Structure formats: C-alpha cells, structure tokens
Amino acid sequence: MFISSENSPPCFKDFTLVMPAVAVGNVGQLSVDLIVSTLNMSRVGYMHTDCLIPMTGNNPYATSNENAEELHTPAEVYTAAELKLAVLQIRAPIIQSKSKKFRQLLVSWIKSSGFSRAVVLSSSQAYQRDDQQMKGIPLRYLLTPSLLKDSEDALKELSWREMERVSAYPGLTDANTEPRLYVPGGGITKGLYTDSCAEDVPLAVLILFCSEGDNIPDAFTLVNHLNDWLHLLDDPSQKPNKWKIPTSWNLLFGSGIPPALF
C-alpha cells in the first residue's frame, strides 16, 4: 500500500516509474541512489508492507545537518515532476516467503497509479552466463508485450540485446525442452516480469551481468545505460562526472575497523 507524505496524494498519471530489484551486488539500488541524489528528487510517500524486513535509518540523501536526521523507511517513493519521473527505492531484503505477495503489490500499484511505463533496474550473476550471453556489452533487456511496440525500436537503436533464453539443462540438447528465461541472482526480477506480462503492465527490465564485490562501477554503468534511453540529464556529454554521489555512500562498506581492536 502506498502512503503519501503530502496532504494531497501525488498524481502519477503518464509518469515513468524507475525501481530496483534486490539482486546481486545491489546494483539496481545503487543506481537509484544516483538518480535520486543527482536529480534532487522529492520524497512523496512510502510503501507500507510486511513483505520487507522492517528497518529505518537516517536520510541517505542528506545535504545539510538540518535534514540528516530525518527518518527513512525500507521502500520510499520520490518524484521529479518536471521530468514526469517517479522512483521507488527499496532498501531492505524481501522476506522470501512473501516474494509473490510483494510482486503482486507492485503490479497492482503500477496499474492503479497510471504510470505510462515502469523500468526495473536489476542484475544477474556474471559467472552463470550462457555462452551466447558473453557477446557484446554486459547489459540485457526485457519488455512486456504492452511496451514492446513503443520501446523495442529505441532499445535496438542503442544496440542493446534482449535477454537470451537458455537451455534448461546446459550442454544437453532436447527437442522437447523449450529454452527458458533464467536470471540467476536477480531476486524477484523474473517473477515481476512474468506477472507484468500476465497483467498487461508496460514494464521494461534492464539487467546487468556482474559479480558481488565493489559494485559502484556497475551502478554507474547501469545508470548511464538508462540515461542513454530516458535522457534524464540534459547534456551528459559535457559532464564527465555527471552523477552526484549521495552522502550515504560514505558508509557503504561500514565505518572502518575500530582502532581499539589493536
């Protein structure tokens, strides 16, 4: 359930929604951090659900001491009205037994809010790629049928490749076995895409192959690809460091080893 933090609920009609999947390396979440911070997006509400591990923390996008102590929740919505852009940031793991319920919540919210399209930023284990997935850039996309007509040509002009279907049993050829969509390490990515196809939701998924570790470079790669498509920044060619790193990234790997240990 979406709960507005404003007196009058925001209107999302004809907005583009960008959201991460909780996946390998948290690349989607890091990418969303860059979008919210760079565009100085306004928080307009949050998702109230028991499907995420409950947690809270200080403002991850604080710009001064005055707003650093604001409390933030696991799933919040931000907007940039002038761009007709909304972002859902998810900061907590999804409870495994409630994964299907959370997917259904997202699909229902996207449909009822009137978004023109939704874009999921996700990632997949690089070491589990099929041979054909080793070709080209490490980015793949998926489009639901309702978005295929409007966006497929634009993505192909960018020389992006659609996520390949792979054999259910690598190395074995069986005429009776259909290739399958496989996104190892992608969390709810495959399920959300499948649900969106069934519910006729205009949804795109951008998937970056990566490994666990320092995934900041992967986040920049993914958000740059997204910007090539959606043009979130006015003139990115003139800004080599165009994305603004949020203050929360200072503690991305903790606050260091306490000197008292030694």
C-alpha atoms as one frame of an Amber mdcrd trajectory, in Angstrom:
protein
   0.000   0.000   0.000   1.308   3.441  -0.989   1.001   6.088   1.722   1.506
   9.710   0.717   3.566  12.018   2.904   1.774  15.042   1.454  -1.678  16.459
   2.182  -2.872  15.629  -1.323  -1.671  12.336  -2.865   0.647  12.847  -5.874
  -0.659  12.118  -9.364   1.490   9.615 -11.262  -0.543   9.543 -14.460   1.756
   9.339 -17.506   4.846   9.241 -15.257   7.733   6.833 -15.816   8.500   4.706
 -12.762  12.047   3.502 -12.100  12.650   0.927  -9.382  15.368  -1.573  -8.422
  15.220  -5.295  -7.924  17.022  -6.504  -4.809  19.600  -8.515  -6.733  23.269
  -9.481  -6.859  25.539  -6.596  -5.864  22.579  -4.287  -5.125  23.371  -2.639
  -8.459  19.793  -1.515  -9.055  19.547   0.120  -5.631  22.874   1.916  -6.064
  21.727   3.168  -9.472  18.505   4.525  -7.996  20.587   6.277  -5.311  22.442
   8.121  -8.061  19.213   9.144  -9.804  17.530  10.468  -6.645  20.640  12.322
  -5.497  21.547  13.847  -8.867  18.026  14.987  -9.749  17.383  16.192  -6.179
  14.089  14.311  -6.188  11.415  14.955  -3.561  10.150  12.220  -1.259   6.370
  11.984  -1.675   5.481   8.814   0.213   6.362   5.244   1.093   5.160   1.685
   0.625   3.620   0.173   3.745   4.068  -3.596   3.553   5.016  -6.577   5.706
   6.898  -8.132   2.767  10.153  -6.294   3.542  12.396  -6.697   6.550  11.433
  -3.717   8.785  14.192  -1.185   9.211  14.744   2.538   9.413  17.663   4.937
   9.200  18.813   8.499   8.660  18.305  10.421   5.432  20.563   8.762   2.812
  20.427  11.870   0.621  21.126  14.464   3.316  22.571  17.748   2.080  22.848
  19.511   5.441  22.775  18.852   9.161  19.158  20.032   9.233  17.800  17.159
   7.134  20.375  14.496   8.065  18.317  13.249  10.980  15.116  12.623   9.018
  13.947   9.037   9.376  13.584   6.947   6.228  11.906   3.584   5.662  12.651
   0.482   3.540  10.555   1.451   0.500  10.074   5.102  -0.433   8.795   6.989
  -3.470  10.495  10.069  -4.919   9.450  12.282  -7.817  10.841  14.826 -10.269
   7.600  16.341 -11.548   9.237  18.334 -14.345  10.570  15.090 -15.858   7.363
  13.134 -15.132   9.613  10.695 -13.314   8.950   8.708 -10.155  11.360   6.414
  -8.352  10.687   3.661  -5.859  13.766   2.910  -3.758  13.854  -0.410  -1.903
  16.438  -0.584   0.872  15.620  -3.870   2.632  15.612  -7.537   1.600  12.290
  -9.085   0.638  11.054 -11.775   3.012  11.372 -14.927   0.942   8.000 -16.402
   1.839   6.293 -13.138   0.832   8.016 -12.601  -2.501   4.890 -13.368  -4.543
   2.765 -11.068  -2.387   5.263  -8.230  -2.857   5.288  -8.704  -6.629   1.501
  -8.575  -6.690   1.561  -5.402  -4.579   3.936  -3.716  -7.033   1.965  -4.748
 -10.120  -1.304  -3.576  -8.570   0.217  -0.221  -7.586   1.743   0.362 -11.022
  -1.607  -0.337 -12.701  -3.713   1.756 -10.327  -1.319   4.745 -10.383  -1.492
   5.233 -14.138   2.242   5.035 -14.876   2.948   5.126 -18.600   5.756   2.619
 -18.101   7.842   1.056 -15.363  11.556   0.303 -15.604  13.162  -2.254 -13.286
  16.928  -1.989 -12.754  18.342  -5.412 -11.979  21.469  -7.553 -12.119  22.404
 -11.181 -12.665  25.348 -13.394 -11.779  28.054 -12.938 -14.407  29.604 -16.352
 -13.784  26.346 -18.113 -14.722  26.072 -16.595 -18.180  25.350 -18.833 -21.124
  27.899 -18.801 -23.971  25.682 -16.576 -26.129  25.402 -14.091 -23.270  29.156
 -13.484 -23.340  28.794 -11.425 -26.519  28.545  -7.641 -26.597  28.007  -5.336
 -23.629  27.025  -6.925 -20.279  23.533  -5.372 -20.458  20.317  -7.146 -21.413
  16.692  -6.026 -21.504  13.205  -7.493 -21.291   9.990  -5.832 -22.469   6.432
  -6.872 -21.703   4.107  -7.134 -24.749   2.299  -3.886 -23.862   5.589  -1.921
 -24.008   7.162  -3.815 -26.899   5.655  -1.706 -29.677   6.621   1.659 -28.144
  10.144   0.891 -26.942  11.683  -2.022 -28.847  12.964   0.092 -31.756  14.509
   2.662 -29.415  16.381  -0.028 -27.491  17.608  -1.691 -30.662  18.905   1.666
 -31.918  21.076   1.700 -28.785  22.448  -1.719 -29.862  21.107  -3.364 -26.733
  20.409  -7.076 -26.731  17.294  -8.768 -25.433  17.871 -11.249 -22.585  18.508
 -14.583 -24.237  16.525 -17.665 -23.307  18.805 -20.520 -22.303  18.598 -24.288
 -22.173  17.067 -25.743 -19.044  19.930 -28.252 -18.993  23.102 -26.580 -20.339
  25.124 -28.853 -22.567  22.191 -31.086 -23.419  20.001 -30.696 -26.486  16.441
 -31.894 -26.177  13.896 -31.084 -28.849  11.114 -31.377 -26.294  12.610 -28.774
 -23.921  11.857 -25.123 -24.580  14.562 -22.527 -23.779  13.742 -20.674 -20.570
  14.196 -17.216 -19.132  16.855 -17.517 -16.427  18.065 -14.610 -14.257  20.316
 -16.123 -11.551  20.844 -13.723  -8.654  18.066 -11.470  -9.926  15.713 -11.762
  -6.950  12.119 -11.028  -7.993  13.147  -9.894 -11.490  11.841 -12.881 -13.434
   8.656 -13.206 -11.367   7.867  -9.491 -11.629   8.393  -9.568 -15.385   6.179
 -12.652 -15.762   3.447 -11.139 -13.572   3.589  -7.893 -15.567   3.204  -9.791
 -18.839   0.132 -11.569 -17.464  -1.390  -8.310 -16.155  -0.625  -6.300 -19.315
   1.644  -3.877 -17.455   4.016  -1.754 -19.618   7.282  -2.775 -17.978  10.924
  -2.928 -19.035  13.735  -4.690 -17.207  17.391  -3.695 -17.586  19.758  -6.429
 -16.388  23.500  -6.014 -15.886  25.728  -9.063 -15.547  28.027  -8.565 -12.558
  29.624 -10.221  -9.529  29.464  -9.488  -5.812  32.069  -7.036  -4.542  32.563
  -3.315  -5.042  29.594  -2.739  -7.346  29.820   1.051  -7.572  31.311   0.893
 -11.109  28.445  -1.440 -12.110  25.923   1.094 -10.789  27.459   3.848 -12.923
  27.391   1.541 -15.943  23.731   0.665 -15.452  22.541   4.224 -14.780  24.480
   5.513 -17.797  22.720   2.961 -19.999  19.390   4.044 -18.536  20.228   7.676
 -19.241  21.049   6.825 -22.873  17.454   5.673 -23.199  15.443   8.022 -20.965
  17.662  11.152 -21.187  17.328  12.036 -17.521  20.162  14.553 -17.709  20.079
  17.495 -20.118  23.547  17.272 -21.657  25.516  14.407 -20.177  28.278  14.670
 -22.794  29.606  17.839 -21.157  29.715  16.362 -17.648  32.215  13.526 -17.219
  31.183  13.119 -13.566  27.526  13.877 -14.098  26.099  11.726 -11.316  26.042
  13.065  -7.757  27.144  10.524  -5.158  24.798  10.511  -2.119  26.205  11.091
   1.346  25.152   7.591   2.468  27.822   6.097   0.197  30.470   7.317   2.619
  29.479   4.378   4.834  28.777   1.898   2.034  31.233  -0.606   3.475  30.848
   0.352   7.128  32.732   2.910   9.161  36.072   1.123   9.184  37.860  -1.072
  11.703  37.753   0.346  15.252  41.307   1.303  16.292  40.551  -0.065  19.780
  40.865  -3.598  18.362  44.607  -3.049  18.126
